Tab-separated table of C-alpha atoms and ligand atoms in Angstrom:
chain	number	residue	atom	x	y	z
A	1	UNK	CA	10.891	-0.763	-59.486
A	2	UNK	CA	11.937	-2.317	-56.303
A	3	UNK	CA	13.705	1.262	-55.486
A	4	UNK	CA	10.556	2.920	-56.283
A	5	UNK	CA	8.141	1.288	-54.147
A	6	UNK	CA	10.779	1.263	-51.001
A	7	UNK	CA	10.620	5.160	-51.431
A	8	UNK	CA	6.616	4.910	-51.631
A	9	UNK	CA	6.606	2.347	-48.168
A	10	UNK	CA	8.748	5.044	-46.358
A	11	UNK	CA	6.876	8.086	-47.940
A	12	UNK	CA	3.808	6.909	-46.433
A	13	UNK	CA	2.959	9.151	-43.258
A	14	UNK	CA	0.165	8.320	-42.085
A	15	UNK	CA	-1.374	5.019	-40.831
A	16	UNK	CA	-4.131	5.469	-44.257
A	17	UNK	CA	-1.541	6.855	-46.952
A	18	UNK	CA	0.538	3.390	-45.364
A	19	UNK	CA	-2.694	0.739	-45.762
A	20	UNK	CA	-3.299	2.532	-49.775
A	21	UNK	CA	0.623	1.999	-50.473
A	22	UNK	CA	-0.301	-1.475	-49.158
A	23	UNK	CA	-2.905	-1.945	-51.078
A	24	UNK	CA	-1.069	-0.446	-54.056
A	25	UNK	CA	1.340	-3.194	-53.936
A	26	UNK	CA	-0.001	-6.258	-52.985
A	27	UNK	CA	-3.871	-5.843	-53.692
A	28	UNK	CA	-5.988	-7.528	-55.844
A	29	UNK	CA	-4.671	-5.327	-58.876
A	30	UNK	CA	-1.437	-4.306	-57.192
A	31	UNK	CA	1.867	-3.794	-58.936
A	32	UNK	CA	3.173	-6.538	-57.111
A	33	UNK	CA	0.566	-8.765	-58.342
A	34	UNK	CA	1.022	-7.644	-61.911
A	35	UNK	CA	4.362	-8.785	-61.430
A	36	UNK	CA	3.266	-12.375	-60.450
A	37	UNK	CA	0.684	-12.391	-62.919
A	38	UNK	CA	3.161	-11.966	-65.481
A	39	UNK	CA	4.836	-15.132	-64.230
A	40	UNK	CA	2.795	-17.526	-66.342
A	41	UNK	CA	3.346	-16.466	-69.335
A	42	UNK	CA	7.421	-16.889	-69.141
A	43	UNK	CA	8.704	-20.138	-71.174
A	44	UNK	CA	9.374	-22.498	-67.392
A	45	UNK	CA	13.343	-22.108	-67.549
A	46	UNK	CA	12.745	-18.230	-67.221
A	47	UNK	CA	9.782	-18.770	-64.788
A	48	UNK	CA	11.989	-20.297	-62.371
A	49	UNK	CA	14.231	-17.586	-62.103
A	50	UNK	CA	12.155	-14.603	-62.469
A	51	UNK	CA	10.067	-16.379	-59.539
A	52	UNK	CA	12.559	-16.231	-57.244
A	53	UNK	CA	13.723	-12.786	-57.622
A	54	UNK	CA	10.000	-12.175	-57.098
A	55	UNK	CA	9.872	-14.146	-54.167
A	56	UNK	CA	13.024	-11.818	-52.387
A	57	UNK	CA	11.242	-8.318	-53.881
A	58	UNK	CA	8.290	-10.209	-51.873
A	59	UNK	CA	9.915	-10.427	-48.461
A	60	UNK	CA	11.971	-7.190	-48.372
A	61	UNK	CA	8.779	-5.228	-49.438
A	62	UNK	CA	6.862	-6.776	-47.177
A	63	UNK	CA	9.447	-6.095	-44.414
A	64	UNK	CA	9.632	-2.551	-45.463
A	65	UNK	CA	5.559	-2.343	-45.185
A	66	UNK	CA	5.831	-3.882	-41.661
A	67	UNK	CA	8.300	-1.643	-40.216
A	68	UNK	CA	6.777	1.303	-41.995
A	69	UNK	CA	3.467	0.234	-39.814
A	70	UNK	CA	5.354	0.013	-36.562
A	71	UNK	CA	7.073	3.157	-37.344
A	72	UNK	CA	3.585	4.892	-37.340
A	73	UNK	CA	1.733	2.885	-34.856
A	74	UNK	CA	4.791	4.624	-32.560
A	75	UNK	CA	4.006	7.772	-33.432
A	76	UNK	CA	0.590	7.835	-33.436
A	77	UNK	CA	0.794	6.683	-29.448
A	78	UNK	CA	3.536	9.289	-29.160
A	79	UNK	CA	1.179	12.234	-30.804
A	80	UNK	CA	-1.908	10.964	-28.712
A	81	UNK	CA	0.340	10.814	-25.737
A	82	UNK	CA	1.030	14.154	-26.064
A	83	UNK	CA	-2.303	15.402	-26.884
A	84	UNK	CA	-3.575	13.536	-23.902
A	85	UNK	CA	-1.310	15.162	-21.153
A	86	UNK	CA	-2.529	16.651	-18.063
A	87	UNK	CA	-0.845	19.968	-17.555
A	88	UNK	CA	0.160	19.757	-13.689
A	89	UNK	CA	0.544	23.137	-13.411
A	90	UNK	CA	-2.808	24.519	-14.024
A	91	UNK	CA	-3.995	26.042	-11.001
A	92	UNK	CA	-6.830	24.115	-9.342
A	93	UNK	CA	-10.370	25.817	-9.305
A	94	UNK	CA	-11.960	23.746	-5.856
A	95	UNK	CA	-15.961	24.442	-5.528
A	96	UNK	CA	-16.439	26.513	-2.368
A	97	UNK	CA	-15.901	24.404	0.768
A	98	UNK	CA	-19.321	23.441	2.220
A	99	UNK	CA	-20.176	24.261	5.803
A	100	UNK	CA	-20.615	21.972	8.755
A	101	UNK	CA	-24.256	21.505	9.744
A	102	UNK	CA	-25.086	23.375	13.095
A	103	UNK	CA	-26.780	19.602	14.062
A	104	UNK	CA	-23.392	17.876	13.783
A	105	UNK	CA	-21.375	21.428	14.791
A	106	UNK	CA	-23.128	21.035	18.127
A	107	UNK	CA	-22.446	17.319	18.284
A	108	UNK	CA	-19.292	17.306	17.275
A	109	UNK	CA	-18.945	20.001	20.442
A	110	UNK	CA	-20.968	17.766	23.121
A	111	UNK	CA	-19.314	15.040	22.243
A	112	UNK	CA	-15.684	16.638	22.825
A	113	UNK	CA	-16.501	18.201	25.836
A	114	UNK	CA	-17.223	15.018	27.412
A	115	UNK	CA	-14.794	13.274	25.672
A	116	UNK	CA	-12.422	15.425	27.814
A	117	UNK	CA	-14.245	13.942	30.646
A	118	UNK	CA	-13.317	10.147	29.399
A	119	UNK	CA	-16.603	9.077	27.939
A	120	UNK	CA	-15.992	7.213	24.636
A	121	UNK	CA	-18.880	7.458	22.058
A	122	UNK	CA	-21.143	4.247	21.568
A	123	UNK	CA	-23.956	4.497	18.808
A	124	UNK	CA	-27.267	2.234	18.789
A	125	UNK	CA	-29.811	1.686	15.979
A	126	UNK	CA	-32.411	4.340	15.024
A	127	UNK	CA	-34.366	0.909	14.185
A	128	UNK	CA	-35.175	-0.107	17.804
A	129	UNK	CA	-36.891	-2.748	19.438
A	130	UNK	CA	-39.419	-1.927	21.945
A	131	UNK	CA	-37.832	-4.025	24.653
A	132	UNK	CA	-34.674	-1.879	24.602
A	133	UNK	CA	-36.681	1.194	23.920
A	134	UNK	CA	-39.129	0.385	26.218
A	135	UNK	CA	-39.049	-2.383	28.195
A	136	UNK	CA	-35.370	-2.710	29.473
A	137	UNK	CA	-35.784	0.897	30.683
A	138	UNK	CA	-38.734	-0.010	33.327
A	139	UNK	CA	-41.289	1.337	30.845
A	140	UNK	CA	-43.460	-1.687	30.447
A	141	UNK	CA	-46.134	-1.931	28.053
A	142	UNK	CA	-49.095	0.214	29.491
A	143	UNK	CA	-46.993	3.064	30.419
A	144	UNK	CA	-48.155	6.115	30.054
A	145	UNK	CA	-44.890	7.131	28.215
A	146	UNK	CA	-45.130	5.160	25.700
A	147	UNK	CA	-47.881	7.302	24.096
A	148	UNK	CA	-46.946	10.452	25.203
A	149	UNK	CA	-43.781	10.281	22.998
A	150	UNK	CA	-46.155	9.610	19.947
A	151	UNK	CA	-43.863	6.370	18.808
A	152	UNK	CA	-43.676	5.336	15.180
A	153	UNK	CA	-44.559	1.443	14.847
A	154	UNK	CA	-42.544	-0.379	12.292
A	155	UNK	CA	-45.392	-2.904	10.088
A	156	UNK	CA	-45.415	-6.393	11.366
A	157	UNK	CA	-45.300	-7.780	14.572
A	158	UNK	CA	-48.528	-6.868	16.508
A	159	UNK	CA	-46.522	-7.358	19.900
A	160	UNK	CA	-49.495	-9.667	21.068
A	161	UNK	CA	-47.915	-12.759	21.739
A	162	UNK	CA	-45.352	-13.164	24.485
A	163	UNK	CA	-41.384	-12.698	23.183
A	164	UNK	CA	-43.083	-11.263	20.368
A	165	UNK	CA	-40.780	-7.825	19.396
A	166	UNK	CA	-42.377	-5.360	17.450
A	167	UNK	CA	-40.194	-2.568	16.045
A	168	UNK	CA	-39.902	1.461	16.531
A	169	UNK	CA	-38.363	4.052	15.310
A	170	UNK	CA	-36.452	5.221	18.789
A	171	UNK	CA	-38.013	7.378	20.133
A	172	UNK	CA	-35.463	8.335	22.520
A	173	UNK	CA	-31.279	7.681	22.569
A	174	UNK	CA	-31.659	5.996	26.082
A	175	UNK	CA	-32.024	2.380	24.362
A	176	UNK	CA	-27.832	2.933	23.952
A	177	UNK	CA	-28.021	2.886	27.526
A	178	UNK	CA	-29.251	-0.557	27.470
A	179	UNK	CA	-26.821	-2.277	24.719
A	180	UNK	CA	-24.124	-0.452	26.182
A	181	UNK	CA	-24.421	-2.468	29.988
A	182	UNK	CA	-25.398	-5.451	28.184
A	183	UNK	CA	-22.343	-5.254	25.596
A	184	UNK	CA	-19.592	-4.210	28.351
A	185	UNK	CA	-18.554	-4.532	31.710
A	186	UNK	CA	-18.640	-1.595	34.314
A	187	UNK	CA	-16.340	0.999	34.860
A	188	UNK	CA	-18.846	2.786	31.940
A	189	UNK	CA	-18.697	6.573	30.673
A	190	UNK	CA	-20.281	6.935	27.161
A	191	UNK	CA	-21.608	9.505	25.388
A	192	UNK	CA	-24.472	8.323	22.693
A	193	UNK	CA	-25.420	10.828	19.892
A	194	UNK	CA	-28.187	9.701	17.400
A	195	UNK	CA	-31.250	10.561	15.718
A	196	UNK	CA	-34.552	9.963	17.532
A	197	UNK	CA	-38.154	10.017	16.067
A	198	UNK	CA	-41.523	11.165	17.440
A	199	UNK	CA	-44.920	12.043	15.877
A	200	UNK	CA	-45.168	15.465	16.178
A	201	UNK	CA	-44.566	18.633	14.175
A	202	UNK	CA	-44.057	22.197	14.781
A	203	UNK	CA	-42.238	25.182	15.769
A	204	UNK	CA	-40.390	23.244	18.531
A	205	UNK	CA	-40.588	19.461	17.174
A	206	UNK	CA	-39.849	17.686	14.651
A	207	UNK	CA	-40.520	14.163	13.385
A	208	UNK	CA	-36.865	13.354	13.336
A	209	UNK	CA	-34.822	14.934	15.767
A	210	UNK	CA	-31.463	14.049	17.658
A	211	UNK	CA	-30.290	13.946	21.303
A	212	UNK	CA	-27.164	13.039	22.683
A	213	UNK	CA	-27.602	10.163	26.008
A	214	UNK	CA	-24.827	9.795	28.414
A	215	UNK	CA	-24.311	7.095	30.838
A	216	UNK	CA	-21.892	6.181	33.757
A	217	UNK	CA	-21.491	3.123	36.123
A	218	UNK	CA	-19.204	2.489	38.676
A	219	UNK	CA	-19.141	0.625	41.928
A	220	UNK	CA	-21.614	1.141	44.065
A	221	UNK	CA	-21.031	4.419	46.935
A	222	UNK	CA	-18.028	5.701	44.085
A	223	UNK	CA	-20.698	7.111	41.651
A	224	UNK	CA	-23.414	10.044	43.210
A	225	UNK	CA	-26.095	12.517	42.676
A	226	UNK	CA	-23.089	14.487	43.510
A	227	UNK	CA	-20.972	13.673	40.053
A	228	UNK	CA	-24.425	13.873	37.931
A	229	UNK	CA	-24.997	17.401	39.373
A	230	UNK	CA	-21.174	18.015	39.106
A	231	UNK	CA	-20.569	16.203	35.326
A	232	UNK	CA	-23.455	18.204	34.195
A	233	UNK	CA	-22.831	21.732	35.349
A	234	UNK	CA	-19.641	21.472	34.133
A	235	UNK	CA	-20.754	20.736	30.544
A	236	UNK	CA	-23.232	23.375	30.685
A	237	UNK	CA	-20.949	26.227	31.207
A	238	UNK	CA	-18.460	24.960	28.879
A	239	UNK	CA	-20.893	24.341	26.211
A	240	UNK	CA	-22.175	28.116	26.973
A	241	UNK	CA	-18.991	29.845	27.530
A	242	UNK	CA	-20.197	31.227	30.474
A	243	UNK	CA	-17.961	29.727	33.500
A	244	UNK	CA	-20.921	31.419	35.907
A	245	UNK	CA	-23.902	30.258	34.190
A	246	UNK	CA	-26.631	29.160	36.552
A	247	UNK	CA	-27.708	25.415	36.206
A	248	UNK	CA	-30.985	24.413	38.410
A	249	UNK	CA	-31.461	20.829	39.085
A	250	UNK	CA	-35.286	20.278	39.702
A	251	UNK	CA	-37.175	16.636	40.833
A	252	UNK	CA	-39.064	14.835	37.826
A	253	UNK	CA	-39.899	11.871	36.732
A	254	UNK	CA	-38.063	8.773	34.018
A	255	UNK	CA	-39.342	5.439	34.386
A	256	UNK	CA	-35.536	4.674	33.885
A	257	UNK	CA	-33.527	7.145	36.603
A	258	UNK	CA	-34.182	7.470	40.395
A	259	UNK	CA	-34.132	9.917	41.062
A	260	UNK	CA	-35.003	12.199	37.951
A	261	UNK	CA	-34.623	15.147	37.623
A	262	UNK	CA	-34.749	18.173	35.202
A	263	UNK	CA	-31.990	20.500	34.357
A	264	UNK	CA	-32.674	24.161	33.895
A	265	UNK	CA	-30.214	26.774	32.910
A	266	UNK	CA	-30.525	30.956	33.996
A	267	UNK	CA	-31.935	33.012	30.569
A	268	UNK	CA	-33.903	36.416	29.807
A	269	UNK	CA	-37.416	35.608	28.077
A	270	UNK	CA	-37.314	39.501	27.541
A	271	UNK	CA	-33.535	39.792	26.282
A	272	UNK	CA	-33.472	36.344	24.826
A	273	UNK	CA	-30.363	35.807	26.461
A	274	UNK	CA	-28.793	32.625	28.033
A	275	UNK	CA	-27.015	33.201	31.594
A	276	UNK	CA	-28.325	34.811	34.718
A	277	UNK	CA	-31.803	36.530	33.940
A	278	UNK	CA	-35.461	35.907	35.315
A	279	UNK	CA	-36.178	33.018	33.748
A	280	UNK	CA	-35.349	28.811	33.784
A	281	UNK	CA	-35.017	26.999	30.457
A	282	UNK	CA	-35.191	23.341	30.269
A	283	UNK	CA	-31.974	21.661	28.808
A	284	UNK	CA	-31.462	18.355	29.919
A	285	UNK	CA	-33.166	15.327	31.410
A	286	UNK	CA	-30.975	12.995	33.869
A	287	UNK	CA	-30.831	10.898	36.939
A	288	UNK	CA	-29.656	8.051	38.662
A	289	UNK	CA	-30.021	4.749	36.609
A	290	UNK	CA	-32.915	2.494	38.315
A	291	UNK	CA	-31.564	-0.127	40.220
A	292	UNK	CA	-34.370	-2.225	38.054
A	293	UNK	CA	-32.400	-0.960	34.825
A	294	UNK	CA	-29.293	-2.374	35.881
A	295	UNK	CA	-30.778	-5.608	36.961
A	296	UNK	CA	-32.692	-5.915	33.166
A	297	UNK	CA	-29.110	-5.726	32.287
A	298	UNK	CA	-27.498	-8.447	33.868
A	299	UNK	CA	-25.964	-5.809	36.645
A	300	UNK	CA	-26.442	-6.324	40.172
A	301	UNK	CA	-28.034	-3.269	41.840
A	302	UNK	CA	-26.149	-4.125	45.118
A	303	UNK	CA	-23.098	-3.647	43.329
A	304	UNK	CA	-23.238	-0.983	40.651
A	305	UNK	CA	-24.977	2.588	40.963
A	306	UNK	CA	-24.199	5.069	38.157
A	307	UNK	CA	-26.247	8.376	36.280
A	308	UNK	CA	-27.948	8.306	33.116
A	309	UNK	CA	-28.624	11.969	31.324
A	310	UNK	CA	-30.060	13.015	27.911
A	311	UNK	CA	-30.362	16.236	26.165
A	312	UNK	CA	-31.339	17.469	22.592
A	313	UNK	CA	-29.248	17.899	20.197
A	314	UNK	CA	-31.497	20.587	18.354
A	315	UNK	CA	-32.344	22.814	21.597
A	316	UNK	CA	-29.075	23.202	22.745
A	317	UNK	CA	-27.849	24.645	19.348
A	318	UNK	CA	-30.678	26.929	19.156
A	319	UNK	CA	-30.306	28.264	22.664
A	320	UNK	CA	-26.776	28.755	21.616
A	321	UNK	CA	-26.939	30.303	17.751
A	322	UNK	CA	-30.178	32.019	18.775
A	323	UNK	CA	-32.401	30.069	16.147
A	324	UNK	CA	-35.829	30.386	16.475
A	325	UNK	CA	-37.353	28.001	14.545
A	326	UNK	CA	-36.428	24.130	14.754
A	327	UNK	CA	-37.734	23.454	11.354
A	328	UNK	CA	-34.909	25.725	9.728
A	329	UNK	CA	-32.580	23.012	10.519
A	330	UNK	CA	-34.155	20.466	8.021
A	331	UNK	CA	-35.003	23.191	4.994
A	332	UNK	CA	-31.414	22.834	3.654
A	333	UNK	CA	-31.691	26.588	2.671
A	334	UNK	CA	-28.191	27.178	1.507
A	335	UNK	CA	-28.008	30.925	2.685
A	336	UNK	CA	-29.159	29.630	6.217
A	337	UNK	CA	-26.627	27.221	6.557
A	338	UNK	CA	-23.532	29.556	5.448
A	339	UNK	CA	-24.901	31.690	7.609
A	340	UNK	CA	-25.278	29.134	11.154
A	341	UNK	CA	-22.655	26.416	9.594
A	342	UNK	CA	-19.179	26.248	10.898
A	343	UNK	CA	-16.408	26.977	8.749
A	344	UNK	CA	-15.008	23.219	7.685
B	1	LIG	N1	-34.737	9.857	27.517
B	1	LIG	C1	-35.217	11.033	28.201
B	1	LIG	C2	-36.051	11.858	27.203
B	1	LIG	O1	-36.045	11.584	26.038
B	1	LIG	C3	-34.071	11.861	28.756
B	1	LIG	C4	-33.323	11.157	29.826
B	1	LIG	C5	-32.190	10.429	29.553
B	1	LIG	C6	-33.717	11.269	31.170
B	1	LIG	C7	-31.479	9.779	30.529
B	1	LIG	C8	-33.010	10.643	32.170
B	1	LIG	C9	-31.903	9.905	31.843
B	1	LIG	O2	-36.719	12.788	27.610
């Protein structure tokens, strides 16, 4: 018998066939049980014998059973192992590369190009607070600007009550201007690209839009219109490709720069071309920072002169993809972005 259920233990392969063996041996009407059962009704000299061959047919069985079951617990990890393997040489299928977004193509570009000037990049909340949108840039609170760029109002805050800061969405990146001299100590070159925000919508503006604001300080008589117009030409040309494009400086107004100006590069209305032609297009916005600025920044006007400029983002990579429509940049229309996206 003993012989015959060892064979059964080590016939059983598979984890089931092994628990109905078990069960076929030591269960509740088992042959092993039989056995016991049988036990009782031996005269007690016999019993005493018979019980302890039963007692060694116990233990080696059992060992048998246990071994069986770590004998197949093995292989079943070795057979799922196996089923489970990654096949590392199966070519890879990757989805189509996306494309880079003309918005942060053409920031990505402005960005370099002055970097190769030395201006390092400083960022500012979109969330603003009207003091550094505003206020800190000599645009105080009846100003006509501050309506004429349609601002969004955060809730809260009426901006009543003295110190009292109500929020905006910036509505310009020229509040980077502001935490930059505050943050850092002159010599300053940055270049600040960002979103900006301004209630109105159509062909030419959007709600959300981006510009890019640069800023430089040195001491005073180092830094002059001379480097603005010279800084900004150069970008222009670069940005264009065209090393003879023509670049027209013309006086405005910024509560923020004096004094302001307005930048203009050469194009054809008729050809829709950018470069020499019969027409000015607007590109840029700049001038020398208001000694007032500096002084709202803890900078002492007799000490520090620099330039501020700003441009946007949008315009300048229309002008250069020849896009007509500034919504198209917001309409995530796949075809129109292979098409005007840059290759990753
Ligand atoms: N912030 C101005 C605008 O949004 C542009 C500007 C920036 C002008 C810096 C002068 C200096 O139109």
């Amino acid at each position: 018998l003993r012989d015959a259920l060892l064979a059964e233990i080590s016939a059983a392969t598979t984890q089931e066939a092994w628990e109905s063996v078990r069960v076929g041996i030591f269960g509740k009407s088992g042959r092993f049980r039989a056995l016991q059962q049988g036990l009782g009704k031996l005269p007690p000299e016999e019993r005493r014998d018979r019980g302890q061959v039963l007692n060694g047919l116990k233990k080696t069985l059992e060992g048998a059973l246990e071994s069986r079951r770590q004998e197949l617990a093995r292989q079943a990890l070795a057979q799922r192992l196996e089923r489970e393997r990654e096949d590392i040489s199966v070519p890879v299928e990757l989805p189509p590369p996306g494309r880079i977004h003309p918005i942060n193509q053409a920031i990505a570009e402005i960005v370099s190009l002055f970097a190769v000037q030395g201006f390092d990049v400083a960022e500012g909340p979109d969330i603003e607070s009207q003091w550094h949108n505003f206020a800190a840039l000599n645009t105080p609170d009846h100003h006509p600007a501050r309506t004429e760029q349609d601002t969004f109002y955060l809730p809260g805050g009426k901006g009543e009550v003295e110190g009292e800061e109500r929020l905006v969405l910036r509505t310009q990146t020229s509040g980077v201007q502001i935490r930059t001299m505050l943050d850092g100590q002159p010599p300053l070159r940055i270049i600040a690209p960002g979103r900006t925000y301004r209630a109105d919508h159509d062909a030419t503006h959007s709600p959300m839009f981006h510009q890019c604001e640069g800023l430089m300080i040195d001491r005073k008589g180092t830094l002059t219109l001379a480097h603005l117009k010279g800084v900004l030409t150069d970008f222009l040309r670069r940005y264009f490709g065209q090393p003879d494009l023509p670049v027209r400086f013309r006086a405005s107004y910024f509560p923020f720069t004096v004094p302001s100006m307005e930048i203009d590069i050469g194009w054809s209305k008729q050809k829709g071309t950018i470069g020499a032609g019969e027409d000015w297009l607007e590109v840029l916005g700049a001038g020398m920072v208001q000694p007032r600025v500096l002084a709202n920044c803890g900078l002492d006007p007799a000490v520090w002169q620099g330039f501020a400029f700003g441009m946007g983002v949008e315009r300048l990579a229309m002008l250069k993809n020849g896009i007509a429509d500034l919504r198209a940049f917001y309409d995530s229309d796949l075809r129109w972005l292979r098409h005007y996206g840059a290759a990753p």
